[in-house]
Amino acid sequence: MRLKLSPYQQPRSVSWCSSSDIASNNYRQMRWWSVVAAAVVVAQVVEGARILMMAVSGNNSHKIFFLSIAEALAERNHTVTYLTGIKTTEHRTNIHEVFLPDVNLFTNFSKLNIFETDMMEIYSDYVARLPKTCVEALASKEVQKLQEEKFDLVMLSVVGMVCFYPLIYKLEVPFIHMTPNDFHSSYSEQSCNPFFSSITPNFLLDLGYPLTFYGRMINALVTVAESNTLSQYMYSRTEEECRKRHLWTEDIPSLAEISVNGSLFITNINEPMNDRIIPFVPTMVNVGGIHCHPAQPLPQDLEEWVAGAGDDGFIFFSLGSNVKESFMPEEHRNALLRVFASLEQRVLWKWDQDTMKDLPPNVRLAKWLPQQDILGDPRLRLFVTHGGRMSIQEAMYHGVPLLGLPVFMDQRYNLREVERIGLGRRLLWEDLTFDTLRQNIFDVMNNRSVKEKVLQRRELMRDQPMPIKQRLSYWVEYVIRHRGAPHLRCPAVIMPWYQLYNVDVWLVVVAVLVLVVAMVSLLTFKLLLALWSFLSSFRKRKQE
């Protein structure tokens, strides 16, 4: 281990002092222990730890999340080996990127016309191809070479990475799960945190909160199906592929057994964004918004263009990094152009091509834009977004009203939440017309209530007990210091579901109640029958 226990955590003898001794030596002791504490902190930072972070499968937004985690740890002087499926050229101190080509299924999304593709079909195809693709990544020489190195901790993405559990087992070090998403039902076993389908809608379903009886029924059925997909299909298929590639030996436990031994589960949850209190066990660490940062000045040419908008300000329109904007249906593009041309505001539009026909003079195109610097500009009036989780967090951090046009996956769910808590509006593409788009733009942009709620959420998001990066670093280092911190793990991990939710208890209670009611009913029936027989006999004797 590179991190040592502080003197406060080491066994030490205890001597008792009188109150007068304490009073006389108080100042000297305070100075002494403050120097020792400072020295311990410095020693921990200087020595650092060797951390292996594995997040091969994921899109660009996912990498922003994982890279923000890596940077937070690198700033603490830890050395991070980052296994990724998205190549970058920028060098970062204390971060060594290992790029695995052709094993990231998310890279195919940007090549698809998402506007005309059934997303459930894409999701099904992703799940079907994942076991084999994951094992190909595990079998690569870059990954196998990692077994020769020494690490103090492994951090593993739960997005398409279940085949890496055998590698973690061989390294014999504590490991931490990470997700760039919300807490989904499929993460319940890996996190050892119960998932309540009565509270949290599945991200694949467009269900409002609070859930109706119908919503809870559908949500519960999908939750069960999703959990079975992970435990029965994904694990079994992956183990089968591992054996085919000779990456599995008999001494290695099953994937399911290894998966529940994670020390922490790091999520991309930010409480002000969810607005629903969800019960979490101590090993759940929420670091949503870890990538958010104060805005920097805009590039000079963009600054001049924004300044030219005057008091009317400007609108920012982006569909994120996974959508090829030029695939947009022509009727939708025309509706957007007509509405933008009718506005007093200028419109900054992220577009994947250099030019666009019929472009109004108040609209500017760009293939790439410094999104957070734009969102932090006080002249921005509205953010028209696809509803990606990272974009919504950035908008909340900078206090910008939202108009959402969800494209795929969890974006409908995200924007339904945005609309529910009053941060903006959601407009589906099938409802997009000149009138609906223009009306929604003005409804959000000129709505005082929306602006007040956005500013309120900004304050909530920034009002943290400690900076998010500091919270992350503390818990990661805590796991290293305490050798996996097994004392934090919830006992739910070793309990069958029927015991965890007391199903067997309630079945017995119901059975006993039914039995008691049945016995009382039978006894009452017999008493009534006996009484009727007595009265009939008495009446008969009286007549005689």
Coordinates of C-alpha atoms in Angstrom, one line a residue:
M1 CA 0.0 0.0 0.0
R2 CA 1.3 3.5 -0.8
L3 CA -1.1 5.1 1.7
K4 CA -0.3 4.7 5.4
L5 CA -2.6 4.8 8.3
S6 CA -2.4 8.1 10.2
P7 CA -1.4 8.1 13.9
Y8 CA -5.0 8.4 14.9
Q9 CA -5.7 5.0 13.3
Q10 CA -2.7 3.2 14.7
P11 CA -3.0 1.3 18.1
R12 CA -1.6 3.5 20.9
S13 CA -1.6 3.5 24.6
V14 CA -3.9 5.9 26.5
S15 CA -2.8 7.8 29.6
W16 CA -5.1 9.8 31.8
C17 CA -4.4 13.4 32.7
S18 CA -5.9 15.8 35.2
S19 CA -7.9 18.8 34.1
S20 CA -5.1 21.1 35.3
D21 CA -2.5 19.3 33.2
I22 CA -4.7 19.6 30.2
A23 CA -5.2 23.3 30.8
S24 CA -1.5 24.0 31.3
N25 CA -0.4 22.1 28.2
N26 CA -3.3 22.8 25.9
Y27 CA -1.7 25.3 23.6
R28 CA 1.5 23.3 23.2
Q29 CA -0.4 20.1 22.5
M30 CA -2.6 21.8 19.9
R31 CA 0.4 23.0 18.0
W32 CA 2.1 19.6 18.2
W33 CA -0.9 17.6 17.0
S34 CA -1.7 20.2 14.2
V35 CA 1.9 19.8 12.9
V36 CA 1.6 16.0 13.0
A37 CA -1.8 16.0 11.3
A38 CA -0.5 18.3 8.6
A39 CA 2.6 16.1 8.1
V40 CA 0.4 13.0 7.8
V41 CA -1.8 14.6 5.1
V42 CA 1.3 15.7 3.2
A43 CA 2.8 12.2 3.5
Q44 CA -0.4 10.6 2.2
V45 CA -0.5 13.0 -0.8
V46 CA 3.2 12.6 -1.7
E47 CA 3.2 8.8 -1.5
G48 CA 0.0 8.3 -3.4
A49 CA -1.4 5.0 -4.7
R50 CA -1.4 3.1 -7.9
I51 CA -5.0 2.9 -9.2
L52 CA -6.3 0.9 -12.2
M53 CA -9.4 2.5 -13.7
M54 CA -11.2 0.4 -16.3
A55 CA -13.9 2.0 -18.4
V56 CA -13.6 0.6 -21.9
S57 CA -17.3 0.8 -23.0
G58 CA -19.1 4.1 -23.1
N59 CA -19.7 7.3 -25.0
N60 CA -18.0 10.7 -24.9
S61 CA -20.2 11.9 -22.0
H62 CA -19.3 8.8 -20.0
K63 CA -15.6 9.5 -20.6
I64 CA -16.0 13.0 -19.3
F65 CA -17.4 11.5 -16.0
F66 CA -14.7 8.9 -15.7
L67 CA -11.9 11.3 -16.6
S68 CA -13.1 13.8 -14.0
I69 CA -12.8 11.0 -11.4
A70 CA -9.3 10.2 -12.7
E71 CA -8.2 13.8 -12.6
A72 CA -9.5 14.3 -9.0
L73 CA -7.4 11.3 -7.9
A74 CA -4.4 12.5 -9.9
E75 CA -4.6 15.8 -8.2
R76 CA -4.1 13.9 -4.9
N77 CA -0.8 12.6 -6.4
H78 CA -2.2 9.1 -7.1
T79 CA -1.1 7.4 -10.3
V80 CA -4.1 6.3 -12.4
T81 CA -3.8 3.8 -15.2
Y82 CA -7.0 4.5 -17.3
L83 CA -8.2 1.8 -19.6
T84 CA -10.5 3.4 -22.2
G85 CA -12.2 2.8 -25.5
I86 CA -12.1 6.5 -26.6
K87 CA -8.7 7.8 -27.6
T88 CA -7.5 11.2 -26.5
T89 CA -4.2 13.0 -27.3
E90 CA -4.1 15.4 -24.3
H91 CA -1.5 14.5 -21.7
R92 CA -2.5 14.7 -18.1
T93 CA -0.2 14.5 -15.1
N94 CA -0.3 11.2 -13.2
I95 CA -2.8 9.7 -15.7
H96 CA -1.7 7.0 -18.1
E97 CA -4.3 6.1 -20.7
V98 CA -4.3 2.7 -22.3
F99 CA -6.4 2.8 -25.4
L100 CA -8.3 -0.4 -26.6
P101 CA -9.5 0.0 -30.2
D102 CA -12.6 -1.6 -31.7
V103 CA -14.1 -2.9 -28.4
N104 CA -16.4 0.1 -27.6
L105 CA -19.9 -0.6 -28.8
F106 CA -20.9 2.9 -28.1
T107 CA -18.8 4.2 -31.0
N108 CA -21.4 2.8 -33.4
F109 CA -24.1 5.1 -32.0
S110 CA -22.7 8.2 -33.7
K111 CA -22.9 6.4 -37.1
L112 CA -26.6 5.6 -36.7
N113 CA -29.5 7.7 -37.7
I114 CA -30.9 7.8 -34.2
F115 CA -33.8 9.9 -35.4
E116 CA -35.1 7.0 -37.4
T117 CA -33.9 4.0 -35.4
D118 CA -35.8 2.0 -32.8
M119 CA -33.8 2.6 -29.6
M120 CA -35.1 -0.7 -28.0
E121 CA -33.7 -2.5 -31.1
I122 CA -30.3 -0.7 -30.5
Y123 CA -30.4 -1.6 -26.8
S124 CA -31.2 -5.2 -27.5
D125 CA -28.4 -5.5 -30.1
Y126 CA -26.0 -3.9 -27.6
V127 CA -26.9 -6.4 -24.9
A128 CA -26.6 -9.3 -27.3
R129 CA -23.1 -8.3 -28.6
L130 CA -21.7 -7.2 -25.2
P131 CA -20.4 -10.5 -23.8
K132 CA -18.2 -11.3 -26.8
T133 CA -17.0 -7.8 -27.2
C134 CA -16.1 -7.4 -23.6
V135 CA -14.1 -10.7 -23.6
E136 CA -12.2 -9.5 -26.6
A137 CA -11.1 -6.5 -24.6
L138 CA -10.2 -8.7 -21.7
A139 CA -8.1 -11.0 -24.0
S140 CA -6.2 -8.1 -25.5
K141 CA -2.4 -7.9 -24.8
E142 CA -2.8 -4.5 -23.3
V143 CA -5.1 -5.8 -20.6
Q144 CA -3.3 -9.1 -20.0
K145 CA -0.1 -7.2 -19.5
L146 CA -1.7 -5.4 -16.5
Q147 CA -1.6 -8.6 -14.5
E148 CA 2.2 -8.2 -14.3
E149 CA 1.8 -4.8 -12.5
K150 CA 1.1 -4.0 -8.9
F151 CA -2.0 -1.9 -8.0
D152 CA -3.5 -0.8 -4.7
L153 CA -7.0 -0.4 -6.1
V154 CA -9.2 -1.1 -9.1
M155 CA -12.1 1.1 -10.2
L156 CA -14.4 -0.6 -12.7
S157 CA -17.2 0.8 -14.8
V158 CA -20.4 -1.2 -14.6
V159 CA -21.3 -0.3 -18.2
G160 CA -20.4 -3.4 -20.2
M161 CA -17.5 -4.5 -18.1
V162 CA -18.6 -7.6 -16.2
C163 CA -16.0 -9.8 -17.9
F164 CA -13.2 -8.0 -16.1
Y165 CA -14.1 -9.5 -12.7
P166 CA -11.6 -12.4 -13.2
L167 CA -8.8 -9.9 -13.7
I168 CA -9.8 -8.1 -10.5
Y169 CA -9.8 -11.5 -8.7
K170 CA -6.3 -12.2 -9.9
L171 CA -4.9 -8.8 -8.9
E172 CA -6.1 -9.5 -5.3
V173 CA -6.8 -5.8 -4.4
P174 CA -10.0 -4.0 -3.3
F175 CA -12.2 -2.7 -6.1
I176 CA -14.8 0.0 -6.6
H177 CA -17.7 0.1 -9.0
M178 CA -18.5 3.3 -11.0
T179 CA -21.5 4.3 -13.2
P180 CA -21.9 7.4 -15.3
N181 CA -25.7 7.0 -14.9
D182 CA -28.4 7.2 -12.3
F183 CA -28.9 4.3 -10.0
H184 CA -30.7 1.6 -12.1
S185 CA -32.3 -1.6 -11.0
S186 CA -29.6 -3.7 -12.7
Y187 CA -27.0 -2.2 -10.3
S188 CA -28.8 -3.4 -7.2
E189 CA -26.7 -6.6 -6.7
Q190 CA -23.4 -5.0 -7.6
S191 CA -24.0 -2.1 -5.2
C192 CA -25.6 -4.2 -2.5
N193 CA -28.2 -1.4 -2.3
P194 CA -31.9 -2.4 -2.5
F195 CA -33.8 -0.9 -5.5
F196 CA -37.3 0.2 -4.9
S197 CA -39.3 0.0 -8.1
S198 CA -42.2 1.7 -6.4
I199 CA -40.1 4.9 -6.1
T200 CA -37.7 5.0 -9.0
P201 CA -39.0 4.8 -12.6
N202 CA -36.8 2.7 -14.9
F203 CA -34.8 5.0 -17.3
L204 CA -36.1 3.1 -20.3
L205 CA -39.7 3.8 -19.5
D206 CA -41.4 7.2 -19.9
L207 CA -43.1 7.1 -16.5
G208 CA -44.1 10.1 -14.4
Y209 CA -43.5 10.4 -10.7
P210 CA -45.1 9.6 -8.4
L211 CA -45.9 6.3 -10.0
T212 CA -49.5 5.2 -10.5
F213 CA -50.6 1.6 -9.8
Y214 CA -50.2 0.9 -13.5
G215 CA -46.8 2.5 -13.5
R216 CA -45.6 0.6 -10.4
M217 CA -46.8 -2.7 -12.0
I218 CA -44.9 -2.0 -15.3
N219 CA -41.9 -0.7 -13.5
A220 CA -41.7 -3.8 -11.2
L221 CA -42.0 -6.2 -14.1
V222 CA -39.3 -4.4 -16.1
T223 CA -37.1 -4.3 -13.0
V224 CA -37.3 -8.1 -12.6
A225 CA -36.7 -8.6 -16.3
E226 CA -33.6 -6.3 -16.2
S227 CA -32.2 -8.1 -13.2
N228 CA -32.6 -11.5 -14.7
T229 CA -30.9 -10.3 -17.9
L230 CA -27.8 -9.4 -15.9
S231 CA -27.7 -12.3 -13.6
Q232 CA -28.8 -15.1 -15.9
Y233 CA -28.0 -14.0 -19.5
M234 CA -25.1 -11.6 -19.2
Y235 CA -23.1 -13.4 -16.5
S236 CA -23.6 -16.9 -18.0
R237 CA -22.8 -15.7 -21.6
T238 CA -19.7 -13.9 -20.4
E239 CA -18.4 -16.8 -18.4
E240 CA -18.9 -19.0 -21.5
E241 CA -17.0 -16.6 -23.7
C242 CA -14.2 -16.4 -21.1
R243 CA -13.8 -20.2 -21.1
K244 CA -13.7 -20.3 -24.9
R245 CA -10.7 -17.8 -24.7
H246 CA -9.1 -19.7 -21.8
L247 CA -9.4 -16.7 -19.6
W248 CA -11.3 -18.6 -16.9
T249 CA -9.9 -21.2 -14.5
E250 CA -11.7 -23.4 -12.0
D251 CA -10.3 -21.6 -9.0
I252 CA -12.0 -18.3 -10.0
P253 CA -15.4 -17.8 -8.4
S254 CA -18.4 -16.9 -10.6
L255 CA -18.9 -13.4 -11.9
A256 CA -21.9 -13.0 -9.6
E257 CA -19.9 -13.9 -6.6
I258 CA -17.1 -11.5 -7.4
S259 CA -19.4 -8.7 -8.3
V260 CA -20.9 -8.3 -4.8
N261 CA -17.5 -7.7 -3.2
G262 CA -17.0 -4.2 -4.4
S263 CA -16.0 -1.7 -1.7
L264 CA -17.9 1.3 -3.0
F265 CA -20.4 2.1 -5.7
I266 CA -19.8 5.6 -7.3
T267 CA -22.7 7.1 -9.1
N268 CA -23.4 10.1 -11.3
I269 CA -26.2 11.2 -9.0
N270 CA -26.7 14.8 -7.9
E271 CA -29.5 15.1 -5.3
P272 CA -30.9 18.5 -6.6
M273 CA -31.3 17.0 -10.1
N274 CA -33.2 13.9 -8.9
D275 CA -35.4 15.7 -6.3
R276 CA -36.4 12.3 -4.9
I277 CA -34.9 11.0 -1.7
I278 CA -33.7 7.4 -2.4
P279 CA -32.4 5.3 0.5
F280 CA -28.7 4.5 0.0
V281 CA -26.3 2.2 2.0
P282 CA -23.0 3.7 3.2
T283 CA -21.0 2.3 0.3
M284 CA -23.0 4.4 -2.2
V285 CA -21.0 7.6 -3.1
N286 CA -22.8 10.1 -5.2
V287 CA -20.5 12.5 -7.2
G288 CA -22.9 13.8 -9.8
G289 CA -21.6 17.1 -11.2
I290 CA -18.0 16.3 -10.5
H291 CA -17.1 17.5 -14.0
C292 CA -18.8 20.9 -13.6
H293 CA -16.5 24.0 -13.2
P294 CA -16.7 27.8 -13.3
A295 CA -17.0 29.3 -16.8
Q296 CA -14.0 30.7 -18.6
P297 CA -14.0 33.6 -21.0
L298 CA -15.3 32.8 -24.5
P299 CA -12.9 32.6 -27.4
Q300 CA -12.5 36.1 -29.0
D301 CA -14.4 35.4 -32.2
L302 CA -17.3 33.8 -30.2
E303 CA -17.2 36.6 -27.7
E304 CA -17.6 39.2 -30.4
W305 CA -20.5 37.3 -31.9
V306 CA -22.3 37.0 -28.6
A307 CA -21.7 40.7 -27.7
G308 CA -23.3 41.6 -31.0
A309 CA -26.6 40.1 -29.8
G310 CA -27.0 43.1 -27.4
D311 CA -29.6 43.1 -24.7
D312 CA -31.6 40.3 -26.4
G313 CA -28.9 37.8 -25.6
F314 CA -28.5 34.4 -27.3
I315 CA -29.8 30.8 -27.2
F316 CA -27.6 27.7 -27.3
F317 CA -28.7 24.6 -29.1
S318 CA -26.9 21.3 -28.8
L319 CA -27.9 17.6 -29.2
G320 CA -24.7 16.3 -27.5
S321 CA -21.9 14.1 -28.8
N322 CA -23.8 11.0 -29.7
V323 CA -26.1 12.4 -32.3
K324 CA -25.1 13.2 -35.9
E325 CA -27.2 16.3 -36.3
S326 CA -27.2 16.3 -40.1
F327 CA -29.3 13.1 -40.0
M328 CA -32.1 15.2 -38.6
P329 CA -35.4 14.8 -40.7
E330 CA -35.8 17.8 -43.1
E331 CA -39.2 18.8 -41.6
H332 CA -37.6 19.1 -38.2
R333 CA -34.7 21.1 -39.5
N334 CA -37.0 23.5 -41.4
A335 CA -39.2 24.0 -38.3
L336 CA -36.1 24.8 -36.2
L337 CA -34.8 27.3 -38.8
R338 CA -38.1 29.1 -39.2
V339 CA -38.5 29.5 -35.5
F340 CA -34.9 30.6 -35.0
A341 CA -35.2 33.1 -37.8
S342 CA -38.3 34.7 -36.1
L343 CA -36.4 35.4 -32.8
E344 CA -34.8 38.5 -31.6
Q345 CA -32.1 36.4 -30.0
R346 CA -29.1 35.0 -31.8
V347 CA -28.8 31.2 -31.8
L348 CA -25.6 29.3 -31.4
W349 CA -26.1 25.8 -32.9
K350 CA -23.8 22.8 -32.5
W351 CA -23.9 21.2 -36.0
D352 CA -21.7 18.4 -37.4
Q353 CA -21.1 20.2 -40.8
D354 CA -19.5 23.6 -41.7
T355 CA -22.5 24.9 -43.6
M356 CA -26.3 24.6 -43.8
K357 CA -28.7 25.7 -46.5
D358 CA -31.1 28.5 -45.8
L359 CA -29.3 29.4 -42.6
P360 CA -30.7 32.6 -41.1
P361 CA -28.3 35.5 -40.4
N362 CA -28.9 35.3 -36.6
V363 CA -27.8 31.6 -36.4
R364 CA -24.2 30.5 -36.1
L365 CA -22.9 26.9 -36.6
A366 CA -20.0 25.2 -35.0
K367 CA -18.8 21.5 -34.8
W368 CA -17.4 21.9 -31.4
L369 CA -18.2 24.5 -28.6
P370 CA -16.9 25.0 -25.0
Q371 CA -20.3 24.1 -23.5
Q372 CA -19.7 25.0 -19.9
D373 CA -18.1 28.4 -20.8
I374 CA -21.2 29.1 -22.9
L375 CA -23.7 28.0 -20.2
G376 CA -21.9 30.2 -17.7
D377 CA -22.2 33.3 -19.8
P378 CA -24.7 35.7 -18.3
R379 CA -26.0 36.7 -21.7
L380 CA -27.4 33.2 -22.4
R381 CA -31.2 33.1 -22.2
L382 CA -32.0 29.5 -22.9
F383 CA -30.3 26.1 -23.4
V384 CA -32.1 23.9 -26.0
T385 CA -30.7 20.4 -25.3
H386 CA -31.1 16.7 -26.0
G387 CA -31.4 16.0 -22.3
G388 CA -28.2 14.2 -21.6
R389 CA -27.4 13.7 -17.9
M390 CA -24.1 15.6 -18.1
S391 CA -25.6 18.6 -20.0
I392 CA -28.5 18.9 -17.5
Q393 CA -26.0 18.9 -14.6
E394 CA -24.0 21.6 -16.3
A395 CA -27.1 23.7 -16.9
M396 CA -28.1 23.4 -13.3
Y397 CA -24.6 24.3 -12.1
H398 CA -24.6 27.4 -14.2
G399 CA -28.3 28.3 -13.6
V400 CA -29.7 28.1 -17.1
P401 CA -33.4 27.3 -18.1
L402 CA -33.9 24.3 -20.3
L403 CA -36.0 23.3 -23.3
G404 CA -35.5 19.6 -24.0
L405 CA -35.8 17.7 -27.2
P406 CA -35.0 14.1 -26.1
V407 CA -33.5 11.8 -28.8
F408 CA -32.8 8.4 -27.2
M409 CA -32.2 6.2 -24.1
D410 CA -32.6 8.0 -20.8
Q411 CA -33.2 11.4 -22.2
R412 CA -37.0 11.3 -22.1
Y413 CA -36.8 10.2 -18.5
N414 CA -34.2 13.0 -17.6
L415 CA -36.3 15.7 -19.2
R416 CA -39.5 14.5 -17.6
E417 CA -37.7 15.1 -14.3
V418 CA -36.6 18.5 -15.5
E419 CA -40.1 19.5 -16.3
R420 CA -41.5 18.0 -13.1
I421 CA -39.2 20.1 -10.8
G422 CA -39.8 23.2 -12.9
L423 CA -36.4 23.8 -14.6
G424 CA -37.9 24.0 -18.1
R425 CA -40.0 22.2 -20.6
R426 CA -39.9 19.0 -22.6
L427 CA -40.9 18.8 -26.3
L428 CA -41.0 15.5 -28.1
W429 CA -39.9 15.4 -31.8
E430 CA -43.2 14.0 -32.9
D431 CA -44.9 17.2 -31.5
L432 CA -42.4 19.6 -33.0
T433 CA -43.9 22.3 -35.2
F434 CA -43.3 26.0 -35.8
D435 CA -46.0 26.9 -33.3
T436 CA -45.1 24.4 -30.5
L437 CA -41.4 25.1 -30.6
R438 CA -41.8 28.9 -30.7
Q439 CA -44.4 28.8 -27.9
N440 CA -42.2 26.5 -25.7
I441 CA -39.1 28.8 -26.2
F442 CA -41.0 31.8 -25.0
D443 CA -42.8 29.9 -22.2
V444 CA -39.4 28.9 -20.7
M445 CA -37.3 32.0 -21.6
N446 CA -39.8 34.5 -20.2
N447 CA -41.0 32.4 -17.2
R448 CA -40.0 34.1 -13.9
S449 CA -40.9 30.9 -12.0
V450 CA -38.6 28.8 -14.1
K451 CA -35.7 31.2 -13.7
E452 CA -36.2 31.3 -9.9
K453 CA -36.2 27.5 -9.6
V454 CA -33.2 27.3 -11.8
L455 CA -31.3 29.7 -9.6
Q456 CA -32.5 27.8 -6.5
R457 CA -31.2 24.5 -7.9
R458 CA -27.9 26.1 -8.7
E459 CA -27.5 27.1 -5.1
L460 CA -28.5 23.6 -3.9
M461 CA -26.0 22.0 -6.3
R462 CA -23.2 24.2 -5.1
D463 CA -24.0 24.0 -1.4
Q464 CA -22.2 20.8 -0.6
P465 CA -20.6 19.7 2.7
M466 CA -17.3 19.5 0.9
P467 CA -16.3 19.8 -2.8
I468 CA -17.3 16.8 -4.9
K469 CA -13.7 16.0 -5.9
Q470 CA -12.7 16.0 -2.2
R471 CA -15.6 13.7 -1.3
L472 CA -14.6 11.3 -4.0
S473 CA -10.9 11.3 -3.0
Y474 CA -11.8 10.8 0.7
W475 CA -13.8 7.7 0.1
V476 CA -11.4 6.2 -2.4
E477 CA -8.5 6.7 0.0
Y478 CA -10.7 5.4 2.8
V479 CA -11.1 2.1 1.0
I480 CA -7.3 1.9 0.4
R481 CA -6.5 2.7 4.0
H482 CA -8.9 0.2 5.4
R483 CA -8.1 -2.6 2.9
G484 CA -11.4 -2.6 1.2
A485 CA -13.5 -1.4 4.1
P486 CA -15.5 -4.6 4.4
H487 CA -17.2 -3.2 7.6
L488 CA -19.2 -0.8 5.4
R489 CA -20.9 -3.5 3.3
C490 CA -24.6 -4.0 3.6
P491 CA -25.7 -7.5 4.7
A492 CA -28.2 -7.4 1.9
V493 CA -25.5 -8.9 -0.3
I494 CA -25.8 -12.4 1.3
M495 CA -29.5 -12.4 1.7
P496 CA -31.9 -14.0 -0.8
W497 CA -34.5 -11.4 -2.1
Y498 CA -37.4 -13.0 -0.3
Q499 CA -35.5 -12.6 3.0
L500 CA -34.3 -9.1 2.2
Y501 CA -37.9 -7.9 1.6
N502 CA -39.4 -10.2 4.3
V503 CA -41.5 -12.0 1.7
D504 CA -41.3 -15.2 3.7
V505 CA -42.2 -13.4 6.9
W506 CA -45.3 -11.8 5.4
L507 CA -46.4 -15.0 3.8
V508 CA -46.3 -16.7 7.2
V509 CA -48.1 -13.8 8.7
V510 CA -50.8 -13.8 6.0
A511 CA -51.0 -17.6 6.3
V512 CA -51.5 -17.4 10.1
L513 CA -54.1 -14.7 9.7
V514 CA -55.9 -16.7 7.1
L515 CA -55.8 -19.8 9.3
V516 CA -57.0 -17.8 12.4
V517 CA -59.8 -16.2 10.3
A518 CA -60.7 -19.6 8.9
M519 CA -60.8 -21.2 12.4
V520 CA -62.8 -18.4 13.9
S521 CA -65.2 -18.5 10.9
L522 CA -65.6 -22.3 11.2
L523 CA -66.1 -22.0 15.0
T524 CA -68.7 -19.3 14.5
F525 CA -70.4 -21.3 11.8
K526 CA -70.6 -24.4 14.2
L527 CA -71.9 -22.2 17.0
L528 CA -74.6 -20.8 14.8
L529 CA -75.4 -24.2 13.5
A530 CA -75.6 -25.5 17.1
L531 CA -77.8 -22.6 18.1
W532 CA -80.1 -23.1 15.1
S533 CA -80.3 -26.8 16.0
F534 CA -81.1 -26.0 19.6
L535 CA -83.8 -23.5 18.7
S536 CA -85.4 -25.8 16.2
S537 CA -85.4 -28.6 18.7
F538 CA -86.8 -26.3 21.4
R539 CA -89.6 -25.1 19.1
K540 CA -90.5 -28.6 18.1
R541 CA -90.8 -29.8 21.7
K542 CA -92.9 -26.8 22.6
Q543 CA -95.3 -27.6 19.7
E544 CA -95.6 -31.1 21.0

